[in-house]
CSV table of C-alpha atoms and ligand atoms in Angstrom, one decimal:
chain,number,residue,atom,x,y,z
I,1,UNK,CA,-31.8,35.7,-9.3
I,2,UNK,CA,-31.5,32.2,-10.5
I,3,UNK,CA,-29.5,33.3,-13.4
I,4,UNK,CA,-27.1,35.2,-11.2
I,5,UNK,CA,-26.5,32.5,-8.7
I,6,UNK,CA,-26.1,30.0,-11.6
I,7,UNK,CA,-23.4,32.3,-13.1
I,8,UNK,CA,-21.8,32.6,-9.7
I,9,UNK,CA,-21.6,28.9,-9.1
I,10,UNK,CA,-20.1,28.4,-12.6
I,11,UNK,CA,-17.6,31.1,-11.8
I,12,UNK,CA,-16.8,29.5,-8.5
I,13,UNK,CA,-16.5,26.1,-10.2
I,14,UNK,CA,-14.1,27.3,-12.7
I,15,UNK,CA,-12.1,29.1,-10.0
I,16,UNK,CA,-11.9,25.9,-8.0
I,17,UNK,CA,-10.9,24.0,-11.1
I,18,UNK,CA,-8.2,26.5,-11.9
I,19,UNK,CA,-6.9,26.3,-8.4
I,20,UNK,CA,-6.8,22.5,-8.4
I,21,UNK,CA,-4.9,22.6,-11.8
I,22,UNK,CA,-2.5,25.1,-10.3
I,23,UNK,CA,-2.0,22.9,-7.2
I,24,UNK,CA,-1.3,19.9,-9.3
I,25,UNK,CA,1.2,21.8,-11.5
I,26,UNK,CA,3.1,23.1,-8.5
I,27,UNK,CA,3.2,19.7,-6.7
I,28,UNK,CA,4.2,17.8,-9.9
I,29,UNK,CA,7.1,20.3,-10.3
I,30,UNK,CA,8.2,20.0,-6.7
I,31,UNK,CA,8.1,16.2,-6.9
I,32,UNK,CA,10.9,16.3,-9.4
I,33,UNK,CA,13.3,17.5,-6.8
I,34,UNK,CA,11.7,16.1,-3.7
I,35,UNK,CA,14.2,13.1,-3.5
I,36,UNK,CA,17.2,15.4,-3.7
I,37,UNK,CA,15.7,17.8,-1.2
I,38,UNK,CA,15.1,15.0,1.2
I,39,UNK,CA,11.4,15.6,1.6
I,40,UNK,CA,10.3,12.0,1.8
I,41,UNK,CA,10.0,9.6,4.7
I,42,UNK,CA,8.9,6.0,4.7
I,43,UNK,CA,6.4,5.0,7.4
I,44,UNK,CA,5.6,1.5,8.4
I,45,UNK,CA,2.3,-0.2,9.3
I,46,UNK,CA,2.4,-3.5,11.1
I,47,UNK,CA,0.6,-6.5,9.6
I,48,UNK,CA,-0.3,-9.2,12.1
I,49,UNK,CA,-0.4,-13.0,11.5
I,50,UNK,CA,-3.9,-14.1,12.3
I,51,UNK,CA,-3.0,-17.2,14.2
I,52,UNK,CA,0.0,-16.0,16.4
I,53,UNK,CA,-1.0,-12.3,16.4
I,54,UNK,CA,2.7,-11.5,16.0
I,55,UNK,CA,3.9,-9.0,13.4
I,56,UNK,CA,4.1,-10.9,10.1
I,57,UNK,CA,5.5,-8.0,8.1
I,58,UNK,CA,5.3,-4.2,7.7
I,59,UNK,CA,3.8,-2.2,4.8
I,60,UNK,CA,6.0,0.6,3.7
I,61,UNK,CA,3.9,3.8,3.1
I,62,UNK,CA,5.5,6.9,1.6
I,63,UNK,CA,5.1,10.3,3.3
I,64,UNK,CA,5.9,13.6,1.6
I,65,UNK,CA,6.0,17.1,3.0
I,66,UNK,CA,5.8,19.7,0.2
I,67,UNK,CA,7.9,22.8,0.9
I,68,UNK,CA,4.8,25.0,0.1
I,69,UNK,CA,1.8,22.8,0.9
I,70,UNK,CA,3.0,20.8,3.9
I,71,UNK,CA,2.0,17.1,4.2
I,72,UNK,CA,0.4,15.8,1.0
I,73,UNK,CA,-1.4,12.4,0.8
I,74,UNK,CA,0.2,9.7,-1.4
I,75,UNK,CA,-3.3,9.2,-2.8
I,76,UNK,CA,-2.8,12.7,-4.3
I,77,UNK,CA,0.9,12.8,-5.1
I,78,UNK,CA,1.6,9.2,-6.4
I,79,UNK,CA,-0.7,9.7,-9.4
I,80,UNK,CA,1.1,13.0,-10.2
I,81,UNK,CA,4.5,11.4,-9.9
I,82,UNK,CA,3.2,8.6,-12.2
I,83,UNK,CA,2.1,11.1,-14.9
I,84,UNK,CA,5.3,13.1,-14.8
I,85,UNK,CA,7.6,10.0,-14.6
I,86,UNK,CA,9.2,11.1,-11.4
I,87,UNK,CA,7.7,7.9,-9.8
I,88,UNK,CA,10.7,5.9,-11.1
I,89,UNK,CA,13.3,7.8,-9.1
I,90,UNK,CA,10.9,8.2,-6.1
I,91,UNK,CA,10.2,4.5,-6.2
I,92,UNK,CA,13.9,3.6,-6.3
I,93,UNK,CA,14.4,5.9,-3.3
I,94,UNK,CA,11.6,4.1,-1.4
I,95,UNK,CA,13.2,0.7,-2.2
I,96,UNK,CA,16.6,1.8,-1.0
I,97,UNK,CA,15.1,3.3,2.2
I,98,UNK,CA,13.2,0.2,3.0
I,99,UNK,CA,16.2,-2.0,2.5
I,100,UNK,CA,18.3,0.3,4.6
I,101,UNK,CA,15.6,0.2,7.4
I,102,UNK,CA,15.3,-3.6,7.2
I,103,UNK,CA,19.1,-4.0,7.5
I,104,UNK,CA,19.0,-1.7,10.6
I,105,UNK,CA,16.2,-3.8,12.1
I,106,UNK,CA,18.3,-6.9,11.4
I,107,UNK,CA,21.3,-5.4,13.1
I,108,UNK,CA,19.1,-5.1,16.2
I,109,UNK,CA,18.0,-8.7,15.9
I,110,UNK,CA,14.7,-8.1,14.2
I,111,UNK,CA,14.2,-10.2,11.0
I,112,UNK,CA,11.3,-8.3,9.5
I,113,UNK,CA,9.7,-8.4,6.0
I,114,UNK,CA,8.4,-5.3,4.2
I,115,UNK,CA,5.6,-5.0,1.7
I,116,UNK,CA,6.4,-2.2,-0.8
I,117,UNK,CA,3.9,-0.6,-3.1
I,118,UNK,CA,5.1,-0.7,-6.7
I,119,UNK,CA,3.4,1.4,-9.4
I,120,UNK,CA,2.7,0.1,-12.9
I,121,UNK,CA,5.2,2.6,-14.3
I,122,UNK,CA,7.9,1.2,-12.1
I,123,UNK,CA,7.0,-2.4,-12.9
I,124,UNK,CA,7.3,-1.7,-16.6
I,125,UNK,CA,10.9,-0.3,-16.2
I,126,UNK,CA,13.3,-3.0,-17.4
I,127,UNK,CA,15.7,-2.2,-14.7
I,128,UNK,CA,13.5,-3.0,-11.7
I,129,UNK,CA,14.6,-6.6,-11.1
I,130,UNK,CA,18.3,-5.6,-11.4
I,131,UNK,CA,17.7,-2.7,-8.9
I,132,UNK,CA,16.0,-5.0,-6.4
I,133,UNK,CA,18.7,-7.6,-6.6
I,134,UNK,CA,21.5,-5.2,-6.2
I,135,UNK,CA,19.8,-3.4,-3.2
I,136,UNK,CA,19.2,-6.8,-1.5
I,137,UNK,CA,22.9,-7.7,-2.0
I,138,UNK,CA,24.1,-4.3,-0.9
I,139,UNK,CA,22.1,-4.4,2.4
I,140,UNK,CA,22.6,-8.2,3.0
I,141,UNK,CA,19.0,-9.1,2.8
I,142,UNK,CA,17.3,-12.3,1.5
I,143,UNK,CA,14.9,-11.8,-1.3
I,144,UNK,CA,12.1,-13.2,0.9
I,145,UNK,CA,12.4,-10.0,3.0
I,146,UNK,CA,10.5,-8.0,0.3
I,147,UNK,CA,7.0,-8.4,-1.0
I,148,UNK,CA,5.9,-6.2,-3.9
I,149,UNK,CA,2.3,-4.8,-3.8
I,150,UNK,CA,0.8,-4.2,-7.2
I,151,UNK,CA,-2.8,-3.3,-8.1
I,152,UNK,CA,-5.2,-5.0,-10.4
I,153,UNK,CA,-4.8,-2.2,-12.9
I,154,UNK,CA,-1.2,-3.4,-13.5
I,155,UNK,CA,-2.5,-6.8,-14.6
I,156,UNK,CA,-4.7,-5.4,-17.3
I,157,UNK,CA,-2.0,-3.0,-18.5
I,158,UNK,CA,-0.1,-5.4,-20.8
I,159,UNK,CA,1.6,-8.6,-21.8
I,160,UNK,CA,5.0,-7.8,-20.5
I,161,UNK,CA,3.7,-7.7,-17.0
I,162,UNK,CA,3.3,-11.5,-16.9
I,163,UNK,CA,6.9,-12.1,-17.7
I,164,UNK,CA,8.2,-9.4,-15.4
I,165,UNK,CA,6.2,-10.8,-12.5
I,166,UNK,CA,7.5,-14.3,-13.3
I,167,UNK,CA,11.0,-12.9,-13.3
I,168,UNK,CA,10.6,-11.3,-9.9
I,169,UNK,CA,9.2,-14.4,-8.4
I,170,UNK,CA,11.9,-16.6,-9.8
I,171,UNK,CA,14.3,-14.5,-7.7
I,172,UNK,CA,12.3,-15.2,-4.6
I,173,UNK,CA,10.4,-12.0,-4.3
I,174,UNK,CA,6.7,-12.3,-3.4
I,175,UNK,CA,3.9,-10.5,-5.2
I,176,UNK,CA,0.9,-9.2,-3.5
I,177,UNK,CA,-2.3,-8.0,-5.2
I,178,UNK,CA,-3.4,-4.8,-3.5
I,179,UNK,CA,-6.9,-3.3,-3.1
I,180,UNK,CA,-8.4,-6.6,-4.4
I,181,UNK,CA,-11.9,-6.3,-5.6
I,182,UNK,CA,-11.8,-2.6,-6.6
I,183,UNK,CA,-10.2,-2.8,-10.0
I,184,UNK,CA,-11.3,-4.0,-13.4
I,185,UNK,CA,-9.8,-7.4,-13.4
I,186,UNK,CA,-11.9,-10.5,-13.1
I,187,UNK,CA,-11.4,-13.4,-10.8
I,188,UNK,CA,-9.8,-15.4,-13.6
I,189,UNK,CA,-6.8,-13.1,-13.3
I,190,UNK,CA,-6.0,-14.7,-10.0
I,191,UNK,CA,-5.3,-18.0,-11.8
I,192,UNK,CA,-3.5,-16.4,-14.8
I,193,UNK,CA,-1.1,-14.1,-12.9
I,194,UNK,CA,1.6,-15.3,-10.6
I,195,UNK,CA,0.7,-13.7,-7.3
I,196,UNK,CA,1.3,-15.0,-3.8
I,197,UNK,CA,-0.9,-12.9,-1.7
I,198,UNK,CA,-4.1,-11.0,-2.1
I,199,UNK,CA,-5.1,-8.0,0.0
I,200,UNK,CA,-8.9,-7.6,0.4
I,201,UNK,CA,-9.7,-3.9,0.0
I,202,UNK,CA,-10.8,-1.8,2.9
I,203,UNK,CA,-14.2,-1.2,1.3
I,204,UNK,CA,-15.2,-4.9,1.7
I,205,UNK,CA,-14.0,-4.9,5.3
I,206,UNK,CA,-16.0,-1.9,6.3
I,207,UNK,CA,-19.2,-3.3,4.7
I,208,UNK,CA,-18.7,-6.6,6.4
I,209,UNK,CA,-20.2,-5.8,9.8
I,210,UNK,CA,-22.8,-3.3,8.6
I,211,UNK,CA,-25.5,-5.6,7.4
I,212,UNK,CA,-26.6,-9.2,7.7
I,213,UNK,CA,-24.8,-11.2,5.0
I,214,UNK,CA,-22.3,-8.4,4.8
I,215,UNK,CA,-19.5,-10.9,5.1
I,216,UNK,CA,-20.5,-13.1,2.2
I,217,UNK,CA,-18.0,-11.4,-0.3
I,218,UNK,CA,-15.1,-11.5,2.1
I,219,UNK,CA,-15.8,-15.1,3.0
I,220,UNK,CA,-15.9,-16.1,-0.7
I,221,UNK,CA,-12.7,-14.2,-1.5
I,222,UNK,CA,-10.9,-15.9,1.3
I,223,UNK,CA,-12.1,-19.3,0.3
I,224,UNK,CA,-11.3,-18.8,-3.4
I,225,UNK,CA,-7.8,-17.5,-2.6
I,226,UNK,CA,-7.1,-20.4,-0.3
I,227,UNK,CA,-8.3,-22.8,-3.0
I,228,UNK,CA,-5.8,-21.2,-5.4
I,229,UNK,CA,-3.0,-21.5,-2.8
I,230,UNK,CA,-2.9,-17.8,-2.1
I,231,UNK,CA,-2.5,-16.1,1.3
I,232,UNK,CA,-5.1,-13.4,2.3
I,233,UNK,CA,-4.4,-10.1,4.0
I,234,UNK,CA,-7.3,-8.0,5.1
I,235,UNK,CA,-6.7,-4.3,5.1
I,236,UNK,CA,-8.4,-1.3,6.7
I,237,UNK,CA,-9.5,-3.1,9.9
I,238,UNK,CA,-10.8,-0.4,12.2
I,239,UNK,CA,-12.9,-2.2,14.7
I,240,UNK,CA,-12.7,-5.2,17.1
I,241,UNK,CA,-15.7,-6.8,15.5
I,242,UNK,CA,-14.0,-6.8,12.1
I,243,UNK,CA,-10.8,-8.1,13.6
I,244,UNK,CA,-12.5,-11.0,15.3
I,245,UNK,CA,-14.7,-11.9,12.4
I,246,UNK,CA,-11.7,-11.9,9.9
I,247,UNK,CA,-9.8,-14.2,12.2
I,248,UNK,CA,-12.7,-16.6,12.3
I,249,UNK,CA,-13.1,-16.4,8.6
I,250,UNK,CA,-9.5,-17.5,8.2
I,251,UNK,CA,-7.9,-14.3,6.8
I,252,UNK,CA,-4.2,-15.1,7.2
I,253,UNK,CA,-3.0,-11.6,8.0
I,254,UNK,CA,-4.6,-8.5,9.4
I,255,UNK,CA,-3.9,-4.8,8.9
I,256,UNK,CA,-5.6,-1.6,9.9
I,257,UNK,CA,-5.8,1.3,12.4
I,258,UNK,CA,-7.4,-1.0,14.9
I,259,UNK,CA,-4.0,-2.7,15.1
I,260,UNK,CA,-1.8,0.3,14.5
I,261,UNK,CA,-1.5,3.3,12.3
I,262,UNK,CA,1.6,3.6,10.1
I,263,UNK,CA,4.6,4.9,12.1
I,264,UNK,CA,8.2,6.0,11.7
I,265,UNK,CA,10.8,3.2,11.6
I,266,UNK,CA,12.1,4.1,15.0
I,267,UNK,CA,8.7,3.6,16.6
I,268,UNK,CA,8.6,0.0,15.4
I,269,UNK,CA,10.7,-1.2,18.3
I,270,UNK,CA,8.3,0.0,21.0
I,271,UNK,CA,5.4,-1.3,19.0
I,272,UNK,CA,6.9,-4.7,18.8
I,273,UNK,CA,7.7,-4.8,22.5
I,274,UNK,CA,4.1,-3.8,23.4
I,275,UNK,CA,2.6,-6.0,20.6
I,276,UNK,CA,2.8,-9.1,22.7
I,277,UNK,CA,1.0,-7.4,25.5
I,278,UNK,CA,-1.7,-5.9,23.4
I,279,UNK,CA,-2.6,-8.7,21.1
I,280,UNK,CA,-1.0,-12.0,22.2
I,281,UNK,CA,-3.6,-12.4,24.9
I,282,UNK,CA,-6.7,-11.8,22.7
K,1,C2E,P1,-2.5,1.1,-0.1
K,1,C2E,O1,-1.3,0.4,-0.6
K,1,C2E,O2,-3.8,0.3,-0.3
K,1,C2E,O3,-2.2,1.3,1.5
K,1,C2E,C1,-3.2,1.3,2.5
K,1,C2E,C2,-3.7,2.7,2.8
K,1,C2E,O4,-4.7,2.6,3.8
K,1,C2E,C3,-2.6,3.6,3.4
K,1,C2E,O5,-2.9,4.9,3.1
K,1,C2E,C4,-2.9,3.4,4.9
K,1,C2E,O6,-2.4,4.4,5.7
K,1,C2E,C5,-4.4,3.3,4.9
K,1,C2E,N1,-4.9,2.5,6.0
K,1,C2E,C6,-4.4,1.5,6.7
K,1,C2E,N2,-5.2,1.1,7.7
K,1,C2E,C7,-6.3,1.8,7.6
K,1,C2E,C8,-7.6,1.8,8.3
K,1,C2E,O7,-7.8,1.0,9.2
K,1,C2E,N3,-8.5,2.7,7.9
K,1,C2E,C9,-8.3,3.6,6.9
K,1,C2E,N4,-9.3,4.4,6.6
K,1,C2E,N5,-7.1,3.6,6.2
K,1,C2E,C10,-6.2,2.7,6.5
K,1,C2E,P2,-1.8,5.9,2.6
K,1,C2E,O8,-0.5,5.7,3.3
K,1,C2E,O9,-2.4,7.3,2.5
K,1,C2E,O10,-1.5,5.5,1.1
K,1,C2E,C11,-2.5,5.5,0.1
K,1,C2E,C12,-2.1,4.8,-1.1
K,1,C2E,O11,-0.9,5.4,-1.8
K,1,C2E,C13,-1.6,3.4,-0.9
K,1,C2E,O12,-2.7,2.5,-0.7
K,1,C2E,C14,-0.8,3.1,-2.1
K,1,C2E,O13,-1.6,2.8,-3.2
K,1,C2E,C15,-0.2,4.5,-2.4
K,1,C2E,N6,1.2,4.5,-1.9
K,1,C2E,C16,1.7,4.7,-0.6
K,1,C2E,N7,3.0,4.6,-0.6
K,1,C2E,C17,3.4,4.3,-1.8
K,1,C2E,C18,4.7,4.1,-2.4
K,1,C2E,O14,5.8,4.1,-1.8
K,1,C2E,N8,4.8,3.8,-3.8
K,1,C2E,C19,3.6,3.7,-4.5
K,1,C2E,N9,3.7,3.4,-5.8
K,1,C2E,N10,2.4,3.9,-4.0
K,1,C2E,C20,2.3,4.2,-2.6
K,2,MG,MG1,-0.5,-1.3,-0.4
K,3,MG,MG1,-4.6,-1.4,-0.4
K,4,MG,MG1,-4.4,1.8,-2.9
């Protein structure tokens, strides 16, 4: 009996493995033509300034609907696109879409800033700075309207990173360190690398209100960042208690489902008009 069920579970395991390999193969293949087939959309999640509770900026988050598998999470498809190299053209499409949306907002009188996730592969492309500058010029946007979100893994990936970050910043683009605290970099990276903003990872935020002293890490990260002259964004805020505590601890900006889920560009207008009503009074 034991033997048989053991064999069955091994069989089942290898079938599942095979299925997931097949899925990855299909999705990777589809990603190669997803830009041309117009399968992407950029959604935006508002980030609030902690003091005014007004929208400080929007994070651009990519959405993909696979022709065969329906909506697929970026947590699944971004790594596939990075492996196959299609992230370069996908990333360029995202940047153009974001600039286009920002220029549309401006035409409506809304001067918004967007934070865009940039993968390591994109950052190592020599053409990235040129692309960014030409998009900003084409859409009539100041370089301050874009913030580039990179992760800690980018920092440990090589020497060229330092000079490409310096180059981007010299053109007025801001750099934000995403998912802070989850990667392999040490705190000393904060001093070495030219970043403007750090985003405290959601895992720290969710732990914060769960236990006594749960806020010690967040408190320290905020203090350290401020001592280094960096701004702090807290991401993944899901509850009022977290929202209130983070404001008290001095997190400069706030992001999470408690404030708003990511939404289509056209929905931003109604969010902004309600935003004052929802948050300005708190
Ligand atoms: P990220 O940059 O850390 O983005 C935050 C993720 O957390 C988003 O997931 C967002 O929808 C989600 N989130 C926001 N607030 C909350 C909350 O209160 N609770 C919870 N549980 N989640 C929250 P999403 O959109 O699925 O994106 C996942 C990751 O995929 C992103 O993490 C980013 O690393 C990557 N990604 C998304 N769009 C792009 C893109 O255009 N380019 C690149 N290279 N990566 C992207
Ligand atoms: Mg991000
Ligand atoms: Mg993050
Ligand atoms: Mg992430």
